[in-house]
mmCIF file of C-alpha atoms in Angstrom:
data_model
loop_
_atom_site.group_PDB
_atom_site.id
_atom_site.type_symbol
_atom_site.label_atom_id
_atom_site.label_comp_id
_atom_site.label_asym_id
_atom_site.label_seq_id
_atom_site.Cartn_x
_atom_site.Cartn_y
_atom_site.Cartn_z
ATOM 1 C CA UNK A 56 79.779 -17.879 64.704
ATOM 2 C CA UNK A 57 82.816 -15.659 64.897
ATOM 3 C CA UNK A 58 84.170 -12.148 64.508
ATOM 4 C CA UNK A 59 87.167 -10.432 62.661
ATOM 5 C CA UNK A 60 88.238 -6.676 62.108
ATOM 6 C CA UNK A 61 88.285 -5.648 58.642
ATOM 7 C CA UNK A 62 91.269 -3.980 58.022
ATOM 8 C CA UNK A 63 90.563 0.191 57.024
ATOM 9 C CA UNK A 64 92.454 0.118 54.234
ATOM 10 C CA UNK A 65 90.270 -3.004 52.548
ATOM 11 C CA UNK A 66 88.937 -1.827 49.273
ATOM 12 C CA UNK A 67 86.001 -4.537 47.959
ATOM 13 C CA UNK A 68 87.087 -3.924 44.086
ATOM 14 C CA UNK A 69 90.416 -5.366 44.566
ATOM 15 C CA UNK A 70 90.179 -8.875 43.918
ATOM 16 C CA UNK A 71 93.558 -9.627 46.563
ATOM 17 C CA UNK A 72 91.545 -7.548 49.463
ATOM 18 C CA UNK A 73 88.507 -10.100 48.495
ATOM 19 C CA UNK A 74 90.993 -13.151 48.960
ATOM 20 C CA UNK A 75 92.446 -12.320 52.223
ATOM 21 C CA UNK A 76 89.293 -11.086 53.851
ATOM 22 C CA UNK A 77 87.708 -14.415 53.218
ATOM 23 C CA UNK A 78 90.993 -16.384 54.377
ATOM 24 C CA UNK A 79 90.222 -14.096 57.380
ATOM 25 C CA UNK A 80 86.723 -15.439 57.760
ATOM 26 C CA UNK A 81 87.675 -19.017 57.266
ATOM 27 C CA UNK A 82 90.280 -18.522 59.717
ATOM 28 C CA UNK A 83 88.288 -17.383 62.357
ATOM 29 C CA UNK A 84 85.324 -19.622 61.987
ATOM 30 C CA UNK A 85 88.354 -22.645 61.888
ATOM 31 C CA UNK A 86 89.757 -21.373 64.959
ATOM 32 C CA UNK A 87 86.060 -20.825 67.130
ATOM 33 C CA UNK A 88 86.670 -17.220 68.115
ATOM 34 C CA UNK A 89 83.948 -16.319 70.655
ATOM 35 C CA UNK A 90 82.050 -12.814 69.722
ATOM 36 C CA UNK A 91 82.930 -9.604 71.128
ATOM 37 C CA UNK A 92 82.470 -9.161 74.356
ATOM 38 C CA UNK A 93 79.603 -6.909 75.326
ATOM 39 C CA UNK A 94 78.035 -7.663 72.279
ATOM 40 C CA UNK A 95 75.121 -10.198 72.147
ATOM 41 C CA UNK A 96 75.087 -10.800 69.075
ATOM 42 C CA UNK A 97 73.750 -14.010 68.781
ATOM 43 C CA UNK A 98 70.214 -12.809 69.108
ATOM 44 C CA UNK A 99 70.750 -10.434 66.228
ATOM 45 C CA UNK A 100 70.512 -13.990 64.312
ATOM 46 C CA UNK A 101 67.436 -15.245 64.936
ATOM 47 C CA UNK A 102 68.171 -18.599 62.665
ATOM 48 C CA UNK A 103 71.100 -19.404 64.940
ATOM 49 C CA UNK A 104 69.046 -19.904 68.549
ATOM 50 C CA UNK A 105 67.692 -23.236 68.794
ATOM 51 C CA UNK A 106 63.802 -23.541 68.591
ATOM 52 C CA UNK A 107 62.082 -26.901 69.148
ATOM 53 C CA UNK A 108 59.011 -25.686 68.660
ATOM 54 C CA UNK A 109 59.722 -24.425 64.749
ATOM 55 C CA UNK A 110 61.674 -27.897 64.078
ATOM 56 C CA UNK A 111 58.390 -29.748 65.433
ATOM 57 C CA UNK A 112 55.996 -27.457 62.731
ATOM 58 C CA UNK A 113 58.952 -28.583 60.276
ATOM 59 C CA UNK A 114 58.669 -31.716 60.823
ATOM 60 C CA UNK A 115 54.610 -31.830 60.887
ATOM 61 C CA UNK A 116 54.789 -29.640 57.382
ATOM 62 C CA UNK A 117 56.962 -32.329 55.957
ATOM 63 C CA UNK A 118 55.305 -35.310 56.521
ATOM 64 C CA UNK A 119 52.041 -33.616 55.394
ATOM 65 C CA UNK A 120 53.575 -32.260 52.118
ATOM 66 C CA UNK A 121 54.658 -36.140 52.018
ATOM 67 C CA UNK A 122 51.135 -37.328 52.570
ATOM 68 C CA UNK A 123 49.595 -34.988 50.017
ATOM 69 C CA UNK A 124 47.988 -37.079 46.889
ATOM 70 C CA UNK A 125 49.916 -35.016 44.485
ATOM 71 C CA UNK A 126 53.378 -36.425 46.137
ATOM 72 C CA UNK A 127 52.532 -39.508 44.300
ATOM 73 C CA UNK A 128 52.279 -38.957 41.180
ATOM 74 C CA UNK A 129 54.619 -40.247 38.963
ATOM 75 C CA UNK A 130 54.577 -37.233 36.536
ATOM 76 C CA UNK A 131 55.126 -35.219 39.615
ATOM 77 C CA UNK A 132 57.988 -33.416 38.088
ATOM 78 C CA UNK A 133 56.630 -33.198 34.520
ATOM 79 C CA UNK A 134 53.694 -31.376 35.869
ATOM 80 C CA UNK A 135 56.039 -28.986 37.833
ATOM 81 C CA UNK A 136 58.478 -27.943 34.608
ATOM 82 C CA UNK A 137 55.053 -27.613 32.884
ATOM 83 C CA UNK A 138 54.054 -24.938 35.592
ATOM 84 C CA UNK A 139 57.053 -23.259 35.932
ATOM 85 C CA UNK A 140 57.180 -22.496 32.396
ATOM 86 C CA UNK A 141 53.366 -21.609 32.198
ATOM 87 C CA UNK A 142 54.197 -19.071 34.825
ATOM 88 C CA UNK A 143 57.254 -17.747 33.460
ATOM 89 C CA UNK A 144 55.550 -17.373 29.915
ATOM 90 C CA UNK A 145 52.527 -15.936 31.567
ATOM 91 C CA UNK A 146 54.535 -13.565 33.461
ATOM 92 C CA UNK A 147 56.624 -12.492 29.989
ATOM 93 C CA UNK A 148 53.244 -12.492 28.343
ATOM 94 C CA UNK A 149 52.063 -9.614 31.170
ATOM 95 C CA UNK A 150 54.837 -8.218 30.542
ATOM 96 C CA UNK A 151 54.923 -7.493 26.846
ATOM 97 C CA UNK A 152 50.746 -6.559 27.062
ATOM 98 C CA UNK A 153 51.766 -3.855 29.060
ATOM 99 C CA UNK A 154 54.253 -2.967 26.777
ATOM 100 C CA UNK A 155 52.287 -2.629 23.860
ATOM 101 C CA UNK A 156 49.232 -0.757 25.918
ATOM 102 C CA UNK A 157 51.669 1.829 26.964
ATOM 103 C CA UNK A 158 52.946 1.790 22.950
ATOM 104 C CA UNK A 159 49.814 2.004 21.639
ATOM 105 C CA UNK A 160 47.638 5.082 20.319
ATOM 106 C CA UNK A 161 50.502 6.949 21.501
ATOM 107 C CA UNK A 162 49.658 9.642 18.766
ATOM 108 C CA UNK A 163 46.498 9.819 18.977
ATOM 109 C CA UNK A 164 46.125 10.037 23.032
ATOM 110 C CA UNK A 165 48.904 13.063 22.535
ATOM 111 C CA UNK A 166 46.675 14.917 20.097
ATOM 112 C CA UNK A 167 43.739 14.218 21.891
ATOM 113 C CA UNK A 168 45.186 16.342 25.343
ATOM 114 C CA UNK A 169 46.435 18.725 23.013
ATOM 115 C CA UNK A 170 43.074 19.034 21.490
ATOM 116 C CA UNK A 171 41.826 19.655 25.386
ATOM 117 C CA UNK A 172 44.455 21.996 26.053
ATOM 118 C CA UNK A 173 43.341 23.607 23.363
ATOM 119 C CA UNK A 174 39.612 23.724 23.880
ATOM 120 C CA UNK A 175 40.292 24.771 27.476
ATOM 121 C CA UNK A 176 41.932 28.045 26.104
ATOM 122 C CA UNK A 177 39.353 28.933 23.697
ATOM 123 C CA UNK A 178 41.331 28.355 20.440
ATOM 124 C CA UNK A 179 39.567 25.210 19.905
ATOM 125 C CA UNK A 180 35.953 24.204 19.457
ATOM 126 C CA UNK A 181 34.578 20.727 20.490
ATOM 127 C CA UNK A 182 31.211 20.031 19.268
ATOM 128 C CA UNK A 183 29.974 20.506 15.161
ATOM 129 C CA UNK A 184 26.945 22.301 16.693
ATOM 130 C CA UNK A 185 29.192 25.116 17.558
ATOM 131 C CA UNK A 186 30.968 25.560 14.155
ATOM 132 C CA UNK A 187 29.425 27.699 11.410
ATOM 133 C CA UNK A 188 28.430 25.597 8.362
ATOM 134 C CA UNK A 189 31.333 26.677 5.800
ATOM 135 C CA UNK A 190 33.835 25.289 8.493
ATOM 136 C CA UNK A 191 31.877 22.257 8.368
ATOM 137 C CA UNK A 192 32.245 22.119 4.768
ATOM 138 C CA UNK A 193 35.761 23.497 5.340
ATOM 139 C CA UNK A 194 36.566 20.423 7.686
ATOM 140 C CA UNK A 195 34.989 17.993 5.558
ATOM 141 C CA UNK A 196 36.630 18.796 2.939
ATOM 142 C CA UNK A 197 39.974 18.450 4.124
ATOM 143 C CA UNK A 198 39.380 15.085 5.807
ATOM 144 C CA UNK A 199 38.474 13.705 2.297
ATOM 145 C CA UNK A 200 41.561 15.618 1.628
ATOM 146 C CA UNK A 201 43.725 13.678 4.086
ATOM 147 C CA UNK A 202 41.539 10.489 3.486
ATOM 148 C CA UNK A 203 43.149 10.123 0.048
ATOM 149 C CA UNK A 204 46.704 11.454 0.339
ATOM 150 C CA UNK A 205 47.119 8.544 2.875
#
């Protein structure tokens, strides 16, 4: 681990200021500068302090991924492509289903709130019992109506 100073005139969409910052970082990682002082920043990194205890669970994880009766199978890898794709596909398939829900009856879930809005208000009646009988007759006629233009 190492520090530099970026420079305050380095601009990250020039492709040159890219460059030479990197060279920078090789540099100083090449060359073993110490940190800051004052600064302890190697705890900030909690992957670079040593831990025997996590490379011990490592090492127990391993040999028991090693022991499990799936690690010999000789269509180990087979079975994995063949899961990865089910679970890509399924998550596509999710996906387009929601898609399509949120696509569908679009129309007719819009003219249903209006037809709330519109019963809220008064300007619109919901049930037949409330409707005199020539608006019934009215009504039914032009659904027949609309029945056969379509």
């Amino acid at each position: 681990m190492s520090w530099i100073r970026i420079p305050k005139a380095f601009n990250a969409k020039l492709p040159k200021s890219r460059r030479d910052l990197a060279s920078a970082m090789r540099n100083a990682v090449r060359e073993g500068r110490p940190p800051a002082r004052g600064t302890n920043r190697s705890e900030d990194f909690g992957r670079a302090r040593y831990m025997p205890d996590q490379e011990k669970k490592i090492a127990d994880l391993r040999r028991a991924l090693r022991a499990h009766p799936c690690h010999g199978c000789s269509e180990r890898e087979d079975h994995a492509r063949w899961a990865e794709r089910w679970w890509k596909l399924r998550h596509e398939t999710d996906g387009l289903i929601r898609q399509i829900q949120g696509r569908t009856n679009t129309i007719a879930k819009t003219f249903d709130r209006v037809c709330d809005v519109l019963a809220v208000y008064g300007y619109l009646q919901t049930s037949d019992a409330a409707m005199s009988p020539s608006a019934r007759t009215a009504s039914a006629c032009a659904a027949s109506t609309a029945k056969k233009t379509y």
